């Protein structure tokens, strides 16, 4: 390739979902095919013991804050956290049929009507602060679990979410697993579908809440945010078929059989990564530490090793390694959150943070403050006749 050329577009690269085509800058995170996810240059594995507010600060300001700066940021978010009564009532009146992600997209649009300021930066901070209550209300309403309480300023970001979620048996481990899940999903560079869609919609100057609603419709699909629920169902199906005493050889045979029948093996491969997803490695370690005898965890760990072994044999598979969806649902299930229909909502609760911050960059900071122009790629005409 000529110097300065980042990517060569040829006819072979058309109709491939813009795979690998650079379209701009991302100031929050980066996904390196060989080393995985970094938030502002810091590997995700080094950040997972930090508080969510510290990481949101990192993504928002581009640097880790001093203790008092983070505390002040937390106070600022707390002051913005409670949604208006009108917002909550409108969300509680939403239909409870179908995919709860539709309710979440609708809830974001409703929040935009009652809470939107039209200022991307203000709305970014407001929506980040309000996300725990918005998502708790969507789940409580959809599941018919009752009214959502107000957030408590003395609680942490995810402790507040768990406090507002009307589920029984809230344990320390459940909150901890939710917290880990939350901070692993904030951001995954600029090109993942939901982030890209959110920024594309905002490029037409749609305000923050509407742009996030669009991005959550993008996240809802089975190839993107819906994959964590499918990942758990796959692990469950393997456990059902092989039982709790399954050996590595049993799992290897099951994978070979399913592939021979042209069935999908869920949780492997990624559009960018060419190693085990570093977020998945964090979840595997967490599960091994806290739930080593959970039957689903045991199966997920066997799939981790045997899946790679079998998939690596196929030279056509560019990434035979597990991604985060291979284990994140199993982790939530093992921690006591037995509601896979809401897994994608938990992904959305987290991902809206990164998307909102990336929208602020593209609208207010990119190109010396002018912002990126409206997205308008070109398509070549082709007759179907
Ligand atoms: C994500 O976290 O968004 C997924 O891994 C998908 C992606 O990066 O394209």
Short mmCIF file of C-alpha atoms and ligand atoms in Angstrom, two decimals:
data_model
loop_
_atom_site.label_atom_id
_atom_site.label_comp_id
_atom_site.label_asym_id
_atom_site.label_seq_id
_atom_site.Cartn_x
_atom_site.Cartn_y
_atom_site.Cartn_z
CA UNK A 1 0.00 0.00 0.00
CA UNK A 2 1.17 3.54 -0.74
CA UNK A 3 2.42 5.58 2.20
CA UNK A 4 -0.41 7.38 3.96
CA UNK A 5 -3.02 4.99 2.59
CA UNK A 6 -4.84 3.33 5.51
CA UNK A 7 -7.10 1.02 3.58
CA UNK A 8 -7.55 0.14 -0.04
CA UNK A 9 -11.16 -0.03 -1.26
CA UNK A 10 -11.59 -2.50 -4.09
CA UNK A 11 -14.67 -4.25 -5.44
CA UNK A 12 -13.87 -7.14 -3.06
CA UNK A 13 -14.28 -4.87 -0.06
CA UNK A 14 -17.78 -3.75 -1.09
CA UNK A 15 -20.79 -5.37 0.62
CA UNK A 16 -18.59 -6.53 3.53
CA UNK A 17 -20.11 -4.36 6.26
CA UNK A 18 -17.29 -1.76 6.08
CA UNK A 19 -15.05 -4.39 7.68
CA UNK A 20 -11.77 -2.71 8.63
CA UNK A 21 -12.46 0.54 6.75
CA UNK A 22 -11.21 3.45 8.91
CA UNK A 23 -13.80 6.24 9.04
CA UNK A 24 -12.59 8.54 11.82
CA UNK A 25 -11.03 8.85 15.23
CA UNK A 26 -12.17 7.36 18.51
CA UNK A 27 -10.87 9.12 21.63
CA UNK A 28 -12.25 6.73 24.21
CA UNK A 29 -11.15 3.19 23.39
CA UNK A 30 -9.38 0.97 20.90
CA UNK A 31 -9.64 -2.70 19.96
CA UNK A 32 -6.31 -4.16 18.90
CA UNK A 33 -6.71 -7.49 17.06
CA UNK A 34 -3.76 -9.01 18.94
CA UNK A 35 -4.04 -7.44 22.40
CA UNK A 36 -7.70 -6.56 22.81
CA UNK A 37 -9.58 -3.65 24.32
CA UNK A 38 -8.03 -0.56 25.89
CA UNK A 39 -9.88 2.36 27.50
CA UNK A 40 -7.86 5.52 26.81
CA UNK A 41 -4.75 3.40 26.20
CA UNK A 42 -5.15 1.22 29.31
CA UNK A 43 -5.75 -2.54 28.89
CA UNK A 44 -9.19 -3.49 30.19
CA UNK A 45 -7.77 -6.20 32.47
CA UNK A 46 -5.87 -3.52 34.41
CA UNK A 47 -9.02 -1.47 34.99
CA UNK A 48 -11.56 -3.98 36.19
CA UNK A 49 -10.96 -3.47 39.90
CA UNK A 50 -11.74 0.23 39.64
CA UNK A 51 -15.08 1.82 40.42
CA UNK A 52 -17.45 2.39 37.46
CA UNK A 53 -17.42 6.15 38.14
CA UNK A 54 -13.61 6.19 37.84
CA UNK A 55 -13.87 4.52 34.44
CA UNK A 56 -16.67 6.78 33.24
CA UNK A 57 -14.46 9.71 34.33
CA UNK A 58 -11.57 8.20 32.35
CA UNK A 59 -13.67 7.83 29.20
CA UNK A 60 -15.31 11.25 29.56
CA UNK A 61 -12.21 13.32 30.41
CA UNK A 62 -9.57 11.15 28.69
CA UNK A 63 -7.54 10.65 31.88
CA UNK A 64 -7.87 9.04 35.30
CA UNK A 65 -9.08 11.53 37.89
CA UNK A 66 -7.61 12.30 41.31
CA UNK A 67 -9.72 10.96 44.19
CA UNK A 68 -11.44 14.30 44.87
CA UNK A 69 -12.08 14.93 41.14
CA UNK A 70 -13.80 11.56 40.83
CA UNK A 71 -15.79 12.21 44.02
CA UNK A 72 -16.92 15.59 42.65
CA UNK A 73 -17.86 13.95 39.32
CA UNK A 74 -19.88 11.35 41.24
CA UNK A 75 -21.70 14.11 43.16
CA UNK A 76 -22.47 15.86 39.87
CA UNK A 77 -23.86 12.64 38.36
CA UNK A 78 -25.87 11.94 41.53
CA UNK A 79 -27.51 15.36 41.24
CA UNK A 80 -28.64 14.43 37.73
CA UNK A 81 -29.61 10.80 38.45
CA UNK A 82 -33.34 10.89 39.25
CA UNK A 83 -35.69 10.99 36.24
CA UNK A 84 -38.73 13.26 36.28
CA UNK A 85 -42.03 11.76 37.41
CA UNK A 86 -43.46 12.27 33.87
CA UNK A 87 -40.60 10.24 32.38
CA UNK A 88 -41.11 7.37 34.80
CA UNK A 89 -44.89 7.34 34.34
CA UNK A 90 -44.60 7.28 30.55
CA UNK A 91 -42.12 4.38 30.68
CA UNK A 92 -44.37 2.50 33.12
CA UNK A 93 -47.22 2.89 30.61
CA UNK A 94 -45.26 1.25 27.75
CA UNK A 95 -46.49 -2.06 26.29
CA UNK A 96 -44.83 -5.06 27.91
CA UNK A 97 -44.92 -7.34 24.89
CA UNK A 98 -41.99 -8.24 22.64
CA UNK A 99 -38.30 -7.52 23.01
CA UNK A 100 -37.55 -5.38 26.10
CA UNK A 101 -34.90 -3.59 24.02
CA UNK A 102 -37.79 -1.97 22.13
CA UNK A 103 -39.01 -0.60 25.48
CA UNK A 104 -35.52 0.70 26.19
CA UNK A 105 -35.33 2.50 22.84
CA UNK A 106 -38.79 3.94 23.55
CA UNK A 107 -37.71 4.90 27.10
CA UNK A 108 -34.75 6.83 25.70
CA UNK A 109 -37.05 8.70 23.32
CA UNK A 110 -39.42 9.48 26.20
CA UNK A 111 -36.51 10.66 28.36
CA UNK A 112 -35.45 12.90 25.47
CA UNK A 113 -38.93 14.48 25.40
CA UNK A 114 -39.05 15.23 29.12
CA UNK A 115 -35.40 15.54 30.08
CA UNK A 116 -33.53 16.53 26.88
CA UNK A 117 -31.74 19.90 26.85
CA UNK A 118 -30.58 19.82 23.22
CA UNK A 119 -26.99 20.31 24.43
CA UNK A 120 -24.94 17.20 23.63
CA UNK A 121 -22.57 17.59 26.60
CA UNK A 122 -25.33 18.22 29.16
CA UNK A 123 -27.43 15.40 27.75
CA UNK A 124 -24.40 13.08 27.80
CA UNK A 125 -23.86 13.64 31.53
CA UNK A 126 -27.60 13.56 32.25
CA UNK A 127 -28.20 10.33 30.39
CA UNK A 128 -25.17 8.60 31.95
CA UNK A 129 -26.50 9.60 35.37
CA UNK A 130 -30.07 8.51 34.59
CA UNK A 131 -29.28 5.21 32.82
CA UNK A 132 -29.47 3.03 35.97
CA UNK A 133 -32.97 4.30 36.77
CA UNK A 134 -34.14 4.22 33.14
CA UNK A 135 -33.01 0.63 32.64
CA UNK A 136 -34.27 -0.51 36.06
CA UNK A 137 -37.66 1.01 35.21
CA UNK A 138 -37.76 -0.68 31.79
CA UNK A 139 -36.99 -4.08 33.35
CA UNK A 140 -39.34 -3.63 36.33
CA UNK A 141 -42.13 -2.57 33.97
CA UNK A 142 -41.53 -5.24 31.33
CA UNK A 143 -41.24 -8.01 33.93
CA UNK A 144 -44.16 -6.59 35.96
CA UNK A 145 -41.99 -6.41 39.06
CA UNK A 146 -43.51 -3.19 40.38
CA UNK A 147 -42.55 0.43 40.76
CA UNK A 148 -38.98 1.64 40.52
CA UNK A 149 -37.65 3.50 43.57
CA UNK A 150 -35.54 6.65 43.37
CA UNK A 151 -31.76 6.32 43.22
CA UNK A 152 -29.90 6.77 46.51
CA UNK A 153 -26.99 9.24 46.38
CA UNK A 154 -25.02 7.28 48.98
CA UNK A 155 -24.82 4.21 46.68
CA UNK A 156 -22.37 3.47 43.86
CA UNK A 157 -23.39 3.48 40.19
CA UNK A 158 -24.22 -0.22 39.89
CA UNK A 159 -25.21 -0.63 43.55
CA UNK A 160 -27.89 1.94 42.75
CA UNK A 161 -29.01 0.00 39.70
CA UNK A 162 -29.35 -3.21 41.75
CA UNK A 163 -31.15 -1.25 44.49
CA UNK A 164 -33.73 -0.01 41.93
CA UNK A 165 -34.14 -3.39 40.23
CA UNK A 166 -37.04 -5.23 41.89
CA UNK A 167 -35.53 -8.72 41.94
CA UNK A 168 -35.43 -11.04 44.93
CA UNK A 169 -32.17 -12.40 46.41
CA UNK A 170 -29.85 -9.49 45.79
CA UNK A 171 -26.47 -10.74 46.93
CA UNK A 172 -23.06 -9.12 47.11
CA UNK A 173 -21.84 -11.40 44.30
CA UNK A 174 -24.78 -10.47 42.07
CA UNK A 175 -23.99 -6.77 42.45
CA UNK A 176 -20.29 -7.44 41.91
CA UNK A 177 -20.93 -9.46 38.72
CA UNK A 178 -23.30 -6.76 37.42
CA UNK A 179 -20.63 -4.16 38.12
CA UNK A 180 -17.99 -6.16 36.28
CA UNK A 181 -20.33 -6.77 33.34
CA UNK A 182 -21.12 -3.04 33.29
CA UNK A 183 -17.56 -1.77 33.19
CA UNK A 184 -16.44 -4.30 30.59
CA UNK A 185 -19.09 -3.11 28.10
CA UNK A 186 -18.80 0.71 28.23
CA UNK A 187 -17.00 1.06 24.95
CA UNK A 188 -15.54 -1.06 22.16
CA UNK A 189 -13.91 1.50 19.88
CA UNK A 190 -15.91 3.48 17.35
CA UNK A 191 -16.98 0.92 14.77
CA UNK A 192 -19.18 -1.54 16.66
CA UNK A 193 -22.67 -1.39 15.18
CA UNK A 194 -24.55 0.37 18.00
CA UNK A 195 -21.86 3.03 18.45
CA UNK A 196 -21.53 3.60 14.73
CA UNK A 197 -25.31 3.90 14.32
CA UNK A 198 -25.61 6.31 17.28
CA UNK A 199 -22.89 8.55 15.85
CA UNK A 200 -24.36 8.34 12.34
CA UNK A 201 -27.78 9.42 13.58
CA UNK A 202 -26.23 12.23 15.66
CA UNK A 203 -24.32 13.40 12.56
CA UNK A 204 -27.66 14.55 11.15
CA UNK A 205 -27.95 16.63 14.37
CA UNK A 206 -30.51 14.39 16.03
CA UNK A 207 -30.13 15.12 19.77
CA UNK A 208 -28.46 12.72 22.21
CA UNK A 209 -31.49 10.73 23.41
CA UNK A 210 -32.84 10.01 19.91
CA UNK A 211 -29.36 9.02 18.73
CA UNK A 212 -29.04 6.61 21.66
CA UNK A 213 -32.51 5.19 20.97
CA UNK A 214 -31.35 4.38 17.42
CA UNK A 215 -28.15 2.85 18.71
CA UNK A 216 -30.11 0.62 21.10
CA UNK A 217 -32.24 -0.64 18.19
CA UNK A 218 -28.93 -1.56 16.57
CA UNK A 219 -27.71 -3.28 19.74
CA UNK A 220 -30.87 -5.36 20.06
CA UNK A 221 -30.06 -7.69 17.15
CA UNK A 222 -28.81 -11.24 17.65
CA UNK A 223 -25.51 -10.54 15.90
CA UNK A 224 -24.70 -7.71 18.29
CA UNK A 225 -26.11 -7.23 21.82
CA UNK A 226 -28.50 -10.16 21.60
CA UNK A 227 -25.52 -12.51 21.39
CA UNK A 228 -25.01 -12.67 25.17
CA UNK A 229 -28.44 -14.26 25.64
CA UNK A 230 -27.79 -16.70 22.77
CA UNK A 231 -24.37 -17.47 24.27
CA UNK A 232 -25.96 -18.57 27.54
CA UNK A 233 -28.64 -20.59 25.73
CA UNK A 234 -25.88 -22.39 23.84
CA UNK A 235 -23.99 -23.26 27.06
CA UNK A 236 -27.31 -24.43 28.57
CA UNK A 237 -28.02 -26.62 25.56
CA UNK A 238 -24.59 -28.25 25.89
CA UNK A 239 -25.17 -28.87 29.60
CA UNK A 240 -28.62 -30.35 28.81
CA UNK A 241 -27.13 -32.67 26.21
CA UNK A 242 -24.00 -33.79 28.06
CA UNK A 243 -24.90 -33.40 31.72
CA UNK A 244 -22.81 -32.15 34.63
CA UNK A 245 -20.10 -34.79 34.30
CA UNK A 246 -19.15 -33.90 30.71
CA UNK A 247 -15.47 -34.31 29.90
CA UNK A 248 -13.33 -32.29 27.50
CA UNK A 249 -13.60 -35.16 24.99
CA UNK A 250 -17.43 -35.08 25.22
CA UNK A 251 -17.48 -31.36 24.56
CA UNK A 252 -15.03 -31.66 21.68
CA UNK A 253 -17.22 -34.36 20.09
CA UNK A 254 -20.37 -32.28 20.56
CA UNK A 255 -18.75 -29.30 18.83
CA UNK A 256 -17.60 -31.48 15.93
CA UNK A 257 -21.07 -33.03 15.61
CA UNK A 258 -22.82 -29.67 15.64
CA UNK A 259 -20.46 -28.21 13.06
CA UNK A 260 -20.95 -31.31 10.88
CA UNK A 261 -24.70 -30.67 11.05
CA UNK A 262 -23.97 -27.04 10.01
CA UNK A 263 -25.23 -25.77 13.37
CA UNK A 264 -23.81 -22.66 14.97
CA UNK A 265 -21.29 -22.75 17.77
CA UNK A 266 -22.04 -19.55 19.67
CA UNK A 267 -19.57 -17.22 21.37
CA UNK A 268 -16.57 -17.62 19.08
CA UNK A 269 -15.00 -15.17 16.64
CA UNK A 270 -15.05 -11.40 16.34
CA UNK A 271 -14.92 -8.92 13.47
CA UNK A 272 -11.72 -7.32 14.79
CA UNK A 273 -10.12 -9.59 17.39
CA UNK A 274 -7.67 -12.39 16.54
CA UNK A 275 -7.14 -13.56 20.14
CA UNK A 276 -9.45 -14.48 23.01
CA UNK A 277 -11.49 -11.35 23.76
CA UNK A 278 -9.71 -9.74 26.72
CA UNK A 279 -13.11 -8.99 28.28
CA UNK A 280 -13.96 -12.71 28.08
CA UNK A 281 -10.66 -13.58 29.81
CA UNK A 282 -11.66 -11.30 32.71
CA UNK A 283 -15.06 -13.02 32.99
CA UNK A 284 -13.53 -16.52 32.80
CA UNK A 285 -11.14 -15.60 35.64
CA UNK A 286 -14.01 -14.18 37.68
CA UNK A 287 -16.15 -17.28 37.18
CA UNK A 288 -13.26 -19.63 38.00
CA UNK A 289 -12.67 -17.70 41.22
CA UNK A 290 -16.27 -17.34 42.39
CA UNK A 291 -18.33 -20.11 40.79
CA UNK A 292 -15.86 -22.95 40.04
CA UNK A 293 -18.39 -25.71 40.71
CA UNK A 294 -21.34 -24.14 38.86
CA UNK A 295 -22.29 -26.65 36.11
CA UNK A 296 -22.75 -23.95 33.47
CA UNK A 297 -19.40 -22.40 34.29
CA UNK A 298 -17.74 -25.80 33.99
CA UNK A 299 -19.28 -26.31 30.54
CA UNK A 300 -18.35 -22.77 29.45
CA UNK A 301 -14.73 -23.45 30.46
CA UNK A 302 -14.67 -26.71 28.50
CA UNK A 303 -16.15 -24.92 25.48
CA UNK A 304 -13.42 -22.29 25.82
CA UNK A 305 -10.63 -24.85 25.38
CA UNK A 306 -12.31 -27.37 23.07
CA UNK A 307 -13.95 -24.77 20.84
CA UNK A 308 -10.63 -23.15 20.03
CA UNK A 309 -9.05 -26.55 19.39
CA UNK A 310 -11.71 -27.56 16.86
CA UNK A 311 -12.24 -24.18 15.18
CA UNK A 312 -8.48 -23.64 14.72
CA UNK A 313 -8.40 -26.65 12.40
CA UNK A 314 -10.44 -24.72 9.85
CA UNK A 315 -8.14 -22.31 7.98
CA UNK A 316 -11.17 -20.34 6.77
CA UNK A 317 -11.96 -19.22 10.34
CA UNK A 318 -9.98 -16.04 10.95
CA UNK A 319 -10.82 -15.82 14.66
CA UNK A 320 -11.38 -19.18 16.41
CA UNK A 321 -11.30 -17.65 19.91
CA UNK A 322 -14.10 -16.96 22.41
CA UNK A 323 -15.60 -13.50 22.55
CA UNK A 324 -17.27 -11.97 25.59
CA UNK A 325 -20.66 -13.46 24.72
CA UNK A 326 -19.22 -16.95 25.30
CA UNK A 327 -19.13 -16.31 29.05
CA UNK A 328 -20.84 -13.06 30.10
CA UNK A 329 -24.35 -14.59 30.20
CA UNK A 330 -23.09 -17.61 32.10
CA UNK A 331 -21.42 -15.26 34.59
CA UNK A 332 -24.68 -13.33 35.17
CA UNK A 333 -26.65 -16.57 35.49
CA UNK A 334 -24.12 -18.04 37.96
CA UNK A 335 -24.22 -14.82 39.99
CA UNK A 336 -28.00 -15.17 40.37
CA UNK A 337 -29.43 -13.05 37.56
CA UNK A 338 -31.64 -15.67 35.92
CA UNK A 339 -33.31 -13.42 33.36
CA UNK A 340 -31.56 -13.83 29.98
CA UNK A 341 -34.25 -11.74 28.25
CA UNK A 342 -32.73 -8.73 30.02
CA UNK A 343 -29.06 -9.45 29.31
CA UNK A 344 -29.04 -7.19 26.25
CA UNK A 345 -30.55 -4.39 28.34
CA UNK A 346 -27.62 -4.72 30.73
CA UNK A 347 -25.32 -4.41 27.72
CA UNK A 348 -27.24 -1.29 26.66
CA UNK A 349 -27.10 0.19 30.18
CA UNK A 350 -23.34 0.03 29.85
CA UNK A 351 -22.76 0.77 26.16
CA UNK A 352 -24.84 3.97 26.15
CA UNK A 353 -22.05 5.47 28.29
CA UNK A 354 -19.40 5.04 25.59
CA UNK A 355 -21.72 5.97 22.76
CA UNK A 356 -22.84 9.18 24.48
CA UNK A 357 -19.21 10.21 25.09
CA UNK A 358 -18.24 9.39 21.49
CA UNK A 359 -21.19 11.46 20.25
CA UNK A 360 -19.95 14.43 22.30
CA UNK A 361 -16.52 14.07 20.64
CA UNK A 362 -17.94 13.83 17.10
CA UNK A 363 -20.43 16.67 17.54
CA UNK A 364 -18.40 19.14 19.59
CA UNK A 365 -14.70 18.33 19.45
CA UNK A 366 -13.77 16.64 16.16
CA UNK A 367 -12.22 18.73 13.38
CA UNK A 368 -11.13 21.50 15.72
CA UNK A 369 -14.61 21.82 17.24
CA UNK A 370 -16.53 21.94 13.94
CA UNK A 371 -17.70 18.37 14.42
CA UNK A 372 -17.87 15.62 11.81
CA UNK A 373 -20.22 16.27 8.86
CA UNK A 374 -23.40 14.34 8.23
CA UNK A 375 -22.48 10.76 7.28
CA UNK A 376 -22.97 10.12 3.61
CA UNK A 377 -20.99 7.16 2.21
CA UNK A 378 -21.38 6.26 -1.46
CA UNK A 379 -22.88 3.15 -3.05
CA UNK A 380 -22.19 1.98 -6.59
CA UNK A 381 -25.27 1.42 -8.69
CA UNK A 382 -25.93 -2.19 -9.71
CA UNK A 383 -28.89 -3.46 -11.68
CA UNK A 384 -30.67 -6.57 -10.30
CA UNK A 385 -32.01 -7.51 -13.71
C1 LIG B 1 -19.01 -5.00 21.06
O1 LIG B 1 -18.63 -4.98 22.24
O2 LIG B 1 -19.57 -4.03 20.55
C2 LIG B 1 -18.90 -6.25 20.28
O3 LIG B 1 -17.78 -6.99 20.66
C3 LIG B 1 -19.00 -6.07 18.81
C4 LIG B 1 -17.94 -5.24 18.12
O4 LIG B 1 -16.97 -4.78 18.69
O5 LIG B 1 -18.09 -5.07 16.89
#
